[in-house]
Every structure is written in structure tokens, then in C-alpha cells.
């Protein structure tokens, strides 16, 4: 049986069905890829961004602590020295809290 022996409407129907099948396969692959991308985005937003935010806040507090220590060293009188040392103690406590939060988020 040759392809020329088949009715034109049958050939067109078969070709159209084949194209629909190929489009469905491509759509399935696309949906699967989107689901993978969604999972990766969820991991970035839910896990990694939190760690980056905490690390940035910790770095900022360490910088503030360094500034307070520098100011305490350069203090002109005992009152300024005590003020900067008090700020340094508060920042040290904040850094400790942030580091504890970072440790809780580390999974490896």
C-alpha cells in the first residue's frame, strides 16, 4: 500500500495528529522544566537569600563594632571612652545573635 493510495483527508488527519502529538510532548517538556526552575527559585528565596541577608547584617554590625573600637581608642576623655565601649558591647551581642541565627540556617 502506497501513500498515494490513501485518501488525502486521511493523510492530512494523520499529519495533523502527529503534529498535535509532537506539540504535546514539547509542552510536557516545557512544563517539567518550569517546575524545576520553580523549585530552584524556591530554594534561592527560601534558603540562600536568608543566609545572605544574615551574613550582610553580621558584616555591617562587625563594621560598626570596628568603628566603635576605633573611636574608643581615639576618645578624648573617659566619658567618650565609656560611651563607645558601651556601643561596642551592644554590637558584640548583636553580632553573636546574628551568628547564632546563621548557624541555625546552615544545613551542611
Short mmCIF file of N, CA, C and O in Angstrom, two decimals:
data_model
loop_
_atom_site.label_atom_id
_atom_site.label_comp_id
_atom_site.label_asym_id
_atom_site.label_seq_id
_atom_site.Cartn_x
_atom_site.Cartn_y
_atom_site.Cartn_z
N UNK A 1 0.84 -1.18 0.00
CA UNK A 1 0.00 0.00 0.00
C UNK A 1 0.89 1.24 0.00
O UNK A 1 1.71 1.43 0.88
N UNK A 2 0.72 2.06 -0.99
CA UNK A 2 1.50 3.27 -1.14
C UNK A 2 0.77 4.43 -0.47
O UNK A 2 -0.43 4.40 -0.27
N UNK A 3 1.58 5.46 -0.17
CA UNK A 3 0.97 6.63 0.47
C UNK A 3 0.06 7.37 -0.50
O UNK A 3 -0.84 8.09 -0.10
N UNK A 4 0.26 7.15 -1.77
CA UNK A 4 -0.62 7.80 -2.76
C UNK A 4 -1.97 7.10 -2.84
O UNK A 4 -2.94 7.69 -3.33
N UNK A 5 -2.06 5.87 -2.35
CA UNK A 5 -3.32 5.13 -2.37
C UNK A 5 -4.25 5.60 -1.25
O UNK A 5 -5.46 5.35 -1.32
N UNK A 6 -3.70 6.26 -0.23
CA UNK A 6 -4.52 6.72 0.90
C UNK A 6 -5.18 8.04 0.53
O UNK A 6 -4.60 8.90 -0.13
N UNK A 7 -6.40 8.18 1.00
CA UNK A 7 -7.17 9.38 0.77
C UNK A 7 -6.45 10.61 1.29
O UNK A 7 -5.74 10.56 2.28
N UNK A 8 -6.58 11.75 0.64
CA UNK A 8 -5.91 12.99 1.07
C UNK A 8 -6.40 13.42 2.46
O UNK A 8 -5.61 13.90 3.29
N UNK A 9 -7.67 13.23 2.75
CA UNK A 9 -8.19 13.62 4.07
C UNK A 9 -7.59 12.74 5.16
O UNK A 9 -7.29 13.21 6.27
N UNK A 10 -7.35 11.48 4.87
CA UNK A 10 -6.73 10.58 5.84
C UNK A 10 -5.28 10.97 6.08
O UNK A 10 -4.80 11.00 7.22
N UNK A 11 -4.57 11.31 5.02
CA UNK A 11 -3.17 11.74 5.18
C UNK A 11 -3.09 13.04 5.96
O UNK A 11 -2.23 13.21 6.83
N UNK A 12 -3.97 13.98 5.65
CA UNK A 12 -3.97 15.25 6.39
C UNK A 12 -4.32 15.03 7.86
O UNK A 12 -3.72 15.63 8.75
N UNK A 13 -5.27 14.17 8.11
CA UNK A 13 -5.65 13.86 9.50
C UNK A 13 -4.51 13.22 10.27
O UNK A 13 -4.25 13.55 11.44
N UNK A 14 -3.82 12.27 9.61
CA UNK A 14 -2.67 11.61 10.25
C UNK A 14 -1.56 12.63 10.53
O UNK A 14 -0.96 12.64 11.60
N UNK A 15 -1.27 13.50 9.58
CA UNK A 15 -0.23 14.52 9.76
C UNK A 15 -0.60 15.50 10.87
O UNK A 15 0.25 15.87 11.70
N UNK A 16 -1.86 15.90 10.89
CA UNK A 16 -2.31 16.82 11.94
C UNK A 16 -2.22 16.15 13.31
O UNK A 16 -1.75 16.77 14.28
N UNK A 17 -2.59 14.91 13.40
CA UNK A 17 -2.49 14.17 14.67
C UNK A 17 -1.04 14.03 15.13
O UNK A 17 -0.74 14.16 16.33
N UNK A 18 -0.14 13.79 14.17
CA UNK A 18 1.28 13.70 14.50
C UNK A 18 1.80 15.03 15.03
O UNK A 18 2.55 15.08 16.02
N UNK A 19 1.42 16.12 14.40
CA UNK A 19 1.84 17.44 14.87
C UNK A 19 1.30 17.74 16.26
O UNK A 19 2.01 18.30 17.11
N UNK A 20 0.07 17.37 16.51
CA UNK A 20 -0.52 17.57 17.85
C UNK A 20 0.25 16.76 18.89
O UNK A 20 0.54 17.24 19.99
N UNK A 21 0.60 15.53 18.56
CA UNK A 21 1.36 14.68 19.47
C UNK A 21 2.73 15.29 19.77
O UNK A 21 3.16 15.35 20.93
N UNK A 22 3.42 15.78 18.75
CA UNK A 22 4.73 16.42 18.95
C UNK A 22 4.59 17.67 19.81
O UNK A 22 5.40 17.91 20.71
N UNK A 23 3.55 18.46 19.58
CA UNK A 23 3.33 19.67 20.38
C UNK A 23 3.05 19.32 21.84
O UNK A 23 3.51 20.02 22.76
N UNK A 24 2.31 18.24 22.08
CA UNK A 24 2.04 17.81 23.45
C UNK A 24 3.32 17.37 24.15
O UNK A 24 3.53 17.67 25.33
N UNK A 25 4.18 16.68 23.44
CA UNK A 25 5.47 16.25 24.02
C UNK A 25 6.31 17.47 24.37
O UNK A 25 6.90 17.56 25.46
N UNK A 26 6.38 18.44 23.47
CA UNK A 26 7.15 19.66 23.73
C UNK A 26 6.57 20.44 24.91
O UNK A 26 7.30 20.95 25.76
N UNK A 27 5.25 20.51 24.98
CA UNK A 27 4.61 21.20 26.11
C UNK A 27 4.92 20.48 27.43
O UNK A 27 5.18 21.13 28.45
N UNK A 28 4.92 19.17 27.42
CA UNK A 28 5.26 18.41 28.63
C UNK A 28 6.68 18.67 29.09
O UNK A 28 6.95 18.84 30.28
N UNK A 29 7.60 18.71 28.13
CA UNK A 29 8.99 19.01 28.47
C UNK A 29 9.10 20.42 29.04
O UNK A 29 9.81 20.67 30.01
N UNK A 30 8.39 21.36 28.45
CA UNK A 30 8.41 22.75 28.94
C UNK A 30 7.85 22.87 30.34
O UNK A 30 8.41 23.58 31.19
N UNK A 31 6.76 22.19 30.62
CA UNK A 31 6.16 22.23 31.95
C UNK A 31 7.09 21.62 32.98
O UNK A 31 7.27 22.16 34.08
N UNK A 32 7.74 20.52 32.63
CA UNK A 32 8.69 19.89 33.54
C UNK A 32 9.86 20.83 33.83
O UNK A 32 10.30 20.96 34.98
N UNK A 33 10.34 21.52 32.82
CA UNK A 33 11.44 22.48 33.02
C UNK A 33 11.01 23.65 33.90
O UNK A 33 11.78 24.12 34.74
N UNK A 34 9.80 24.11 33.72
CA UNK A 34 9.29 25.20 34.56
C UNK A 34 9.17 24.77 36.02
O UNK A 34 9.45 25.56 36.93
N UNK A 35 8.76 23.54 36.25
CA UNK A 35 8.66 23.05 37.62
C UNK A 35 10.03 22.98 38.28
O UNK A 35 10.19 23.32 39.45
N UNK A 36 11.03 22.54 37.53
CA UNK A 36 12.40 22.51 38.07
C UNK A 36 12.88 23.92 38.39
O UNK A 36 13.52 24.15 39.41
N UNK A 37 12.61 24.86 37.49
CA UNK A 37 13.02 26.25 37.72
C UNK A 37 12.31 26.83 38.94
O UNK A 37 12.89 27.58 39.72
N UNK A 38 11.06 26.46 39.13
CA UNK A 38 10.31 26.92 40.28
C UNK A 38 10.90 26.38 41.58
O UNK A 38 10.99 27.10 42.57
N UNK A 39 11.30 25.12 41.58
CA UNK A 39 11.94 24.54 42.77
C UNK A 39 13.25 25.24 43.09
O UNK A 39 13.55 25.54 44.24
N UNK A 40 14.04 25.52 42.05
CA UNK A 40 15.33 26.20 42.25
C UNK A 40 15.11 27.61 42.77
O UNK A 40 15.83 28.07 43.68
N UNK A 41 14.11 28.30 42.26
CA UNK A 41 13.81 29.65 42.73
C UNK A 41 13.36 29.61 44.18
O UNK A 41 13.74 30.47 44.98
N UNK A 42 12.55 28.63 44.53
CA UNK A 42 12.10 28.50 45.92
C UNK A 42 13.27 28.26 46.86
O UNK A 42 13.30 28.79 47.97
N UNK A 43 14.24 27.48 46.43
CA UNK A 43 15.42 27.23 47.26
C UNK A 43 16.24 28.51 47.43
O UNK A 43 16.71 28.81 48.53
N UNK A 44 16.37 29.28 46.37
CA UNK A 44 17.14 30.52 46.45
C UNK A 44 16.45 31.51 47.39
O UNK A 44 17.08 32.10 48.26
N UNK A 45 15.16 31.69 47.21
CA UNK A 45 14.43 32.67 48.01
C UNK A 45 14.28 32.21 49.46
O UNK A 45 14.45 32.98 50.39
N UNK A 46 13.97 30.94 49.64
CA UNK A 46 13.67 30.45 50.99
C UNK A 46 14.88 30.12 51.82
O UNK A 46 14.83 30.16 53.05
N UNK A 47 15.99 29.79 51.19
CA UNK A 47 17.15 29.33 51.95
C UNK A 47 18.35 30.25 51.78
O UNK A 47 18.88 30.79 52.74
N UNK A 48 18.78 30.44 50.57
CA UNK A 48 20.03 31.15 50.33
C UNK A 48 19.92 32.64 50.57
O UNK A 48 20.85 33.26 51.10
N UNK A 49 18.81 33.25 50.20
CA UNK A 49 18.65 34.69 50.41
C UNK A 49 18.64 35.02 51.89
O UNK A 49 19.18 36.05 52.31
N UNK A 50 18.06 34.16 52.70
CA UNK A 50 18.04 34.38 54.15
C UNK A 50 19.46 34.38 54.69
O UNK A 50 19.84 35.25 55.50
N UNK A 51 20.27 33.44 54.23
CA UNK A 51 21.66 33.37 54.68
C UNK A 51 22.45 34.59 54.25
O UNK A 51 23.25 35.13 55.02
N UNK A 52 22.24 35.04 53.02
CA UNK A 52 22.95 36.22 52.53
C UNK A 52 22.55 37.46 53.33
O UNK A 52 23.39 38.28 53.70
N UNK A 53 21.27 37.59 53.62
CA UNK A 53 20.79 38.72 54.40
C UNK A 53 21.40 38.72 55.80
O UNK A 53 21.85 39.76 56.29
N UNK A 54 21.43 37.56 56.44
CA UNK A 54 22.03 37.47 57.78
C UNK A 54 23.53 37.75 57.74
O UNK A 54 24.07 38.42 58.61
N UNK A 55 24.21 37.24 56.73
CA UNK A 55 25.65 37.48 56.61
C UNK A 55 25.94 38.96 56.37
O UNK A 55 26.89 39.51 56.94
N UNK A 56 25.13 39.61 55.57
CA UNK A 56 25.30 41.03 55.32
C UNK A 56 25.07 41.84 56.58
O UNK A 56 25.83 42.77 56.90
N UNK A 57 24.02 41.50 57.32
CA UNK A 57 23.74 42.20 58.58
C UNK A 57 24.88 41.99 59.58
O UNK A 57 25.27 42.92 60.30
N UNK A 58 25.43 40.78 59.60
CA UNK A 58 26.55 40.50 60.50
C UNK A 58 27.77 41.32 60.11
O UNK A 58 28.43 41.92 60.98
N UNK A 59 28.06 41.39 58.83
CA UNK A 59 29.21 42.18 58.37
C UNK A 59 29.01 43.65 58.71
O UNK A 59 29.97 44.33 59.12
N UNK A 60 27.80 44.15 58.55
CA UNK A 60 27.52 45.55 58.90
C UNK A 60 27.76 45.81 60.39
O UNK A 60 28.36 46.82 60.76
N UNK A 61 27.29 44.88 61.23
CA UNK A 61 27.47 45.05 62.68
C UNK A 61 28.94 44.94 63.08
O UNK A 61 29.40 45.65 63.99
N UNK A 62 29.69 44.07 62.41
CA UNK A 62 31.13 43.97 62.70
C UNK A 62 31.82 45.28 62.31
O UNK A 62 32.70 45.75 63.04
N UNK A 63 31.43 45.87 61.20
CA UNK A 63 32.00 47.16 60.80
C UNK A 63 31.68 48.25 61.81
O UNK A 63 32.53 49.08 62.14
N UNK A 64 30.46 48.25 62.32
CA UNK A 64 30.07 49.24 63.34
C UNK A 64 30.89 49.00 64.61
O UNK A 64 31.33 49.96 65.25
N UNK A 65 31.10 47.75 64.96
CA UNK A 65 31.92 47.44 66.13
C UNK A 65 33.35 47.94 65.94
O UNK A 65 33.96 48.49 66.86
N UNK A 66 33.88 47.76 64.75
CA UNK A 66 35.24 48.23 64.46
C UNK A 66 35.31 49.76 64.56
O UNK A 66 36.28 50.31 65.10
N UNK A 67 34.28 50.43 64.09
CA UNK A 67 34.25 51.89 64.20
C UNK A 67 34.18 52.33 65.65
O UNK A 67 34.85 53.28 66.06
N UNK A 68 33.37 51.64 66.45
CA UNK A 68 33.28 51.98 67.87
C UNK A 68 34.60 51.73 68.59
O UNK A 68 35.00 52.51 69.47
N UNK A 69 35.28 50.66 68.24
CA UNK A 69 36.57 50.38 68.84
C UNK A 69 37.59 51.45 68.47
O UNK A 69 38.34 51.94 69.31
N UNK A 70 37.59 51.84 67.19
CA UNK A 70 38.48 52.91 66.75
C UNK A 70 38.18 54.20 67.49
O UNK A 70 39.09 54.89 67.97
N UNK A 71 36.90 54.54 67.62
CA UNK A 71 36.51 55.76 68.31
C UNK A 71 36.88 55.69 69.79
O UNK A 71 37.24 56.71 70.39
N UNK A 72 36.78 54.49 70.38
CA UNK A 72 37.16 54.36 71.79
C UNK A 72 38.66 54.59 71.96
O UNK A 72 39.10 55.22 72.93
N UNK A 73 39.45 54.10 71.02
CA UNK A 73 40.89 54.31 71.09
C UNK A 73 41.23 55.79 70.95
O UNK A 73 42.12 56.31 71.61
N UNK A 74 40.48 56.49 70.12
CA UNK A 74 40.74 57.91 69.87
C UNK A 74 39.96 58.85 70.81
O UNK A 74 40.01 60.06 70.62
N UNK A 75 39.26 58.28 71.78
CA UNK A 75 38.43 59.09 72.68
C UNK A 75 39.30 60.11 73.42
O UNK A 75 40.44 59.84 73.81
N UNK A 76 38.73 61.30 73.63
CA UNK A 76 39.46 62.39 74.28
C UNK A 76 39.32 62.35 75.79
O UNK A 76 40.15 62.92 76.50
N UNK A 77 38.24 61.75 76.27
CA UNK A 77 38.04 61.70 77.72
C UNK A 77 37.36 60.39 78.10
O UNK A 77 36.96 59.60 77.24
N UNK A 78 37.23 60.17 79.39
CA UNK A 78 36.68 58.91 79.90
C UNK A 78 35.21 58.73 79.53
O UNK A 78 34.77 57.61 79.27
N UNK A 79 34.47 59.83 79.46
CA UNK A 79 33.04 59.74 79.13
C UNK A 79 32.86 59.23 77.69
O UNK A 79 32.02 58.37 77.44
N UNK A 80 33.63 59.78 76.76
CA UNK A 80 33.55 59.30 75.37
C UNK A 80 33.99 57.84 75.28
O UNK A 80 33.38 57.04 74.57
N UNK A 81 35.04 57.50 76.02
CA UNK A 81 35.53 56.13 76.01
C UNK A 81 34.45 55.17 76.47
O UNK A 81 34.19 54.14 75.83
N UNK A 82 33.80 55.50 77.58
CA UNK A 82 32.73 54.64 78.11
C UNK A 82 31.55 54.54 77.13
O UNK A 82 30.96 53.46 76.98
N UNK A 83 31.23 55.64 76.47
CA UNK A 83 30.13 55.63 75.50
C UNK A 83 30.43 54.66 74.35
O UNK A 83 29.60 53.82 73.99
N UNK A 84 31.63 54.76 73.79
CA UNK A 84 31.98 53.90 72.67
C UNK A 84 32.13 52.44 73.10
O UNK A 84 31.78 51.52 72.34
N UNK A 85 32.62 52.21 74.29
CA UNK A 85 32.74 50.83 74.78
C UNK A 85 31.37 50.22 75.03
O UNK A 85 31.16 49.02 74.80
N UNK A 86 30.40 51.03 75.50
CA UNK A 86 29.03 50.54 75.67
C UNK A 86 28.42 50.16 74.31
O UNK A 86 27.77 49.12 74.18
N UNK A 87 28.64 51.02 73.32
CA UNK A 87 28.15 50.70 71.97
C UNK A 87 28.81 49.43 71.44
O UNK A 87 28.17 48.61 70.79
N UNK A 88 30.08 49.28 71.73
CA UNK A 88 30.82 48.10 71.29
C UNK A 88 30.25 46.83 71.91
O UNK A 88 30.07 45.82 71.23
N UNK A 89 29.91 46.89 73.20
CA UNK A 89 29.31 45.71 73.86
C UNK A 89 27.96 45.37 73.25
O UNK A 89 27.65 44.19 73.03
N UNK A 90 27.15 46.37 72.97
CA UNK A 90 25.84 46.12 72.37
C UNK A 90 25.99 45.50 70.98
O UNK A 90 25.29 44.56 70.62
N UNK A 91 26.92 46.03 70.19
CA UNK A 91 27.14 45.48 68.84
C UNK A 91 27.70 44.07 68.90
O UNK A 91 27.36 43.24 68.06
N UNK A 92 28.55 43.80 69.88
CA UNK A 92 29.09 42.45 70.04
C UNK A 92 27.97 41.46 70.34
O UNK A 92 27.94 40.35 69.80
N UNK A 93 27.03 41.86 71.18
CA UNK A 93 25.89 41.00 71.49
C UNK A 93 25.03 40.78 70.23
O UNK A 93 24.57 39.65 69.96
N UNK A 94 24.85 41.83 69.45
CA UNK A 94 24.07 41.72 68.22
C UNK A 94 24.75 40.78 67.23
O UNK A 94 24.09 39.94 66.60
N UNK A 95 26.06 40.91 67.10
CA UNK A 95 26.81 40.02 66.21
C UNK A 95 26.68 38.57 66.67
O UNK A 95 26.49 37.66 65.85
N UNK A 96 26.76 38.35 67.97
CA UNK A 96 26.60 36.99 68.50
C UNK A 96 25.23 36.41 68.17
O UNK A 96 25.11 35.25 67.79
N UNK A 97 24.20 37.23 68.30
CA UNK A 97 22.85 36.79 67.97
C UNK A 97 22.73 36.45 66.48
O UNK A 97 22.15 35.42 66.11
N UNK A 98 23.27 37.32 65.65
CA UNK A 98 23.21 37.07 64.20
C UNK A 98 23.98 35.81 63.82
O UNK A 98 23.52 35.02 62.98
N UNK A 99 25.14 35.61 64.42
CA UNK A 99 25.91 34.40 64.12
C UNK A 99 25.18 33.14 64.56
O UNK A 99 25.23 32.11 63.89
N UNK A 100 24.49 33.22 65.69
CA UNK A 100 23.70 32.07 66.15
C UNK A 100 22.58 31.76 65.16
O UNK A 100 22.30 30.59 64.87
N UNK A 101 21.95 32.81 64.62
CA UNK A 101 20.89 32.60 63.63
C UNK A 101 21.46 32.01 62.34
O UNK A 101 20.82 31.16 61.71
N UNK A 102 22.66 32.45 61.96
CA UNK A 102 23.28 31.89 60.76
C UNK A 102 23.59 30.41 60.97
O UNK A 102 23.36 29.58 60.08
N UNK A 103 24.10 30.06 62.14
CA UNK A 103 24.42 28.66 62.43
C UNK A 103 23.19 27.77 62.34
O UNK A 103 23.26 26.62 61.92
N UNK A 104 22.04 28.30 62.76
CA UNK A 104 20.81 27.51 62.70
C UNK A 104 20.36 27.25 61.27
O UNK A 104 19.70 26.25 60.98
N UNK A 105 20.71 28.16 60.36
CA UNK A 105 20.25 28.01 58.97
C UNK A 105 21.17 27.15 58.13
O UNK A 105 20.79 26.72 57.04
N UNK A 106 22.38 26.86 58.62
CA UNK A 106 23.32 26.05 57.84
C UNK A 106 22.91 24.59 57.91
O UNK A 106 22.75 24.03 58.99
N UNK A 107 22.75 23.97 56.74
CA UNK A 107 22.25 22.59 56.67
C UNK A 107 23.34 21.57 56.39
O UNK A 107 23.09 20.38 56.43
N UNK A 108 24.51 22.02 56.00
CA UNK A 108 25.55 21.06 55.59
C UNK A 108 26.51 20.76 56.69
O UNK A 108 26.64 21.39 57.67
#
